[in-house]
Amino acid sequence: MTSAEQLVAEVDSGARSPTGWQRNLIPVICFSWAMYQLYIASPVPFWLSVTTGVDTFQFVGNLSISRKVHLAFSIALATLAFPLFKSSPRNKIPVYDWVLLITGVLAMLYMILMNTNIAERAGDFVHPNIKYDMTVAALGMIVLTLAVYRSLGLPLVVVAGVLAGYVFIGGGNWGGASFVKGMWHFWMQEEGVFGKPLAVSTQTIFLFVLFGAILEKAGAGGYFIKIAFALLGHFKGGPAKAAVIASALSGLYSGSSIANTVTTGTFTIPLMKRTGFSAEKAGAVEVASSTNGQLMPPVMGAAAFLIAEFTGVEYTTLLKHALLPAIISYIALVYIVHIEACKLDLKGLPKPPSTKTFQRKLIGFLTGFITVSLLFILVYFTLGQVKAAFPGLTVYTVLSINLVIYLVLLYIASKRPDLEQDDPDAPITVLPPAADTAWTGLYYLLPIIILLWSILPTPERLSAHLSAYYAVLAMIFIALTQHPLKAIFRGESEILSRLKIGFNDCVQGTIAGARNMISIGIATAAAGVIVGSISLTGAHGFVGEVVEYLSGGNLLVMLILVAIMSLILGMGLPTTANYLVVAGLMAPVIVALAAKSGLIVPLVAVHLFVFYFGILADDTPPVGLAAYAAAAISKGDPIQTGIQGFAYDIRTALLPFLFLFNTELLLMNVTVFKGIFVFVIATVAMMLFAAATQGWFLFKSRVWESVALLLIAFTLFRPGFWLDYASPPFAERPGVEALALAADMPDGATMRIRIVGPDFDDIDEQNNTSIILDLGEKADGETRLFNAGLQILEEDGKVIIDALTWDSKHKQLDQLFTMGDFDNPLVIDMVQLERDRLPKELFYIPALALLGLVCMLQLGRQRRAKLAIV
């Protein structure tokens, strides 16, 4: 095992590999875990309940039970696969780990067997069985803490430990909880360890990680690398560009930036070095590509489902929001690689010789493009019609049509040699033909198509976990059958041996998927402690106060501080774990302080903000685990690799700031044509920003040209900034007019208000925030504000918020203000009405004119240089 692969094992899947009689213990448990997860996701428990009359789903598939089984597997495998100490043996399981394993499993077994009894005595802290409950809770928390330490490291233990300690010790307005109350909250009910993060891991994340692992083992990873090189290898800096695209494709299903770095980097980094990149720059390109892979839908490092859960946004809607920034970031990275290649005057790899005329090449390209397009059209539109005609056969119809397409594509692939993993250190005399390479593995896309078709909005849309279940089944079928079917199509006789290869790929992929889930399962349980602590104590308010004090109330400085804190909190943690930590602590801070500054940000934009900076921690020195993995392959310096990788990723760090202020980048409230326009403008702006930071546009840039490019990029990204200076966005009206203004607004209108009142933590201090009210149907002002979630009183010339309605969307006000104080009431201080203004896009005109001037000057300078040489 190479040092890079060893790092992946230590971080993601566990570095212990027992020998002797213990050799198969971890693989067997992993395989059993995967089978259990597939079983509870399938219709089988329901079918058994109907046919046998025994409620098997209640005992096996019930989410309350299954999340405890899920954590039992996670703790057991973390104890077995991750050594507790650096000195712990790697080839055998020591006695103390067996003790911890048995203790953890028994704690989970108690929770499973007593599940109903515990629910019935919730809150009864004098119940006779409470001593058993507390004993189990204490043992369970100890074993979980050790599992977190061994699989995720000390940082997460410290963060969770500090917050858990605050629950018991108290401070500020939180007086602290008794041992029984605190442990009951953390362990015995589903607001702590067994809360939402673990539920999402149980239901959805496992299946997506399993899908990606089987896809990788079946050969899709190698296929994506090959096709990227075949398509891009002949361009300047071709291997680096191919590394970017291969990592993007791997990011579609990968749950780890470190694993992505090693998987693609083993092949791409040596080739980049041979074509002229330094060891550090070759590693940095791979690091930047792989960390960005975690931002690429549909999996997003397995965090997409958690973001959807925490923000209340549908998973498919989240994919739409996340897609544009991820694609723009990758396009800009390809451009950065091109700039580096131009600086070094690099050449591409040699293309295969061809006797085809231009016309034949064009016809071949169009034929391939049209064929692939027709496949997607057939899958989407034909199945849509079948859905309408046979709604009860939807899933089976999807699988049947894809089976036919699979056989056709596999037959075409069988007429070409199978792709083999090349030696990255061997000289490449010629690149493989792109068309032949594409056809050899096009069928790998079918399970992804099934997944996306099932999950995207349609009248008969499936849930995320059920979509993943059917995609996993399709992937298992492909892994099992691709080799024997190719042998049949080729007329070969070694069918059984090929079937054995497929079976081994499937089993190994299943085991790899479960091993990759160990740290995620443990991380989501630990996140439950963090989320539970914050929900019980409001600890994020203290963090917000610190950030607000350090920023001096300046919104931009506050966002920079939150970004830095997210980077620090994310260091050394896998993707899912770092999102859970930074989201739990930092997301509420942004929401509260931004609203206080008058910026109302959608919650999903806030969570994507902290997610982006948590991901960037993977290449940020001094920790930068992905940078260490890349350096182990490139033989370069890991710190310099991390610094260079972060320099490439500055464009990614820019995006979160931009979409907080311009939510059109997240495709919010835009039409299709507007979305295309936003994509084009944002891509151009990001490429200009990359050119400015690299000091190279069409040619080497002068300092003032780089400054001009930054100004142009900023204007294209945020034309509203200049418009706000020219014309304020809101007309301010006194809060006393709120009811009259609300009554005059049309049906479905929204109203932006600023609220001022006594601070929740200090009643003598005044706090303020801004919210947007959905007024609903036309009515009198008081009724419309009530429908928007506020109970209003008019008194002494003030519009007072007396209370929130039970279904109010503005429950955060309870955590910001002290309500019900008649001497110092909570009031609507101001109503902000949008002004009619000129389109902000008018500022594109001077920006593009300046861009034209820079282009003209650089081209003229280059032309004069050529004439001087002549």
Short mmCIF file of N, CA and C in Angstrom, two decimals, residues 313-321 455-457 461:
data_model
loop_
_atom_site.label_atom_id
_atom_site.label_comp_id
_atom_site.label_asym_id
_atom_site.label_seq_id
_atom_site.Cartn_x
_atom_site.Cartn_y
_atom_site.Cartn_z
N VAL A 313 -35.14 22.36 2.40
CA VAL A 313 -35.26 22.47 0.94
C VAL A 313 -35.29 21.07 0.34
N GLU A 314 -36.16 20.85 -0.63
CA GLU A 314 -36.21 19.54 -1.28
C GLU A 314 -34.86 19.22 -1.90
N TYR A 315 -34.50 17.94 -1.88
CA TYR A 315 -33.20 17.51 -2.40
C TYR A 315 -33.00 17.95 -3.85
N THR A 316 -34.04 17.78 -4.67
CA THR A 316 -33.92 18.15 -6.08
C THR A 316 -33.74 19.66 -6.24
N THR A 317 -34.39 20.43 -5.38
CA THR A 317 -34.22 21.88 -5.43
C THR A 317 -32.80 22.26 -5.02
N LEU A 318 -32.26 21.56 -4.03
CA LEU A 318 -30.89 21.81 -3.60
C LEU A 318 -29.91 21.55 -4.75
N LEU A 319 -30.15 20.47 -5.51
CA LEU A 319 -29.27 20.17 -6.64
C LEU A 319 -29.27 21.32 -7.64
N LYS A 320 -30.42 21.90 -7.87
CA LYS A 320 -30.50 23.05 -8.79
C LYS A 320 -29.70 24.22 -8.25
N HIS A 321 -29.82 24.48 -6.96
CA HIS A 321 -29.08 25.60 -6.36
C HIS A 321 -27.57 25.38 -6.42
N ILE A 455 -35.19 10.74 -9.38
CA ILE A 455 -35.21 11.72 -8.30
C ILE A 455 -35.63 13.11 -8.76
N LEU A 456 -35.50 13.39 -10.06
CA LEU A 456 -35.87 14.72 -10.56
C LEU A 456 -37.37 14.88 -10.60
N PRO A 457 -37.87 16.12 -10.51
CA PRO A 457 -39.31 16.36 -10.39
C PRO A 457 -40.12 15.78 -11.56
N ARG A 461 -42.40 11.05 -8.90
CA ARG A 461 -41.03 11.08 -8.40
C ARG A 461 -40.84 10.19 -7.18
#
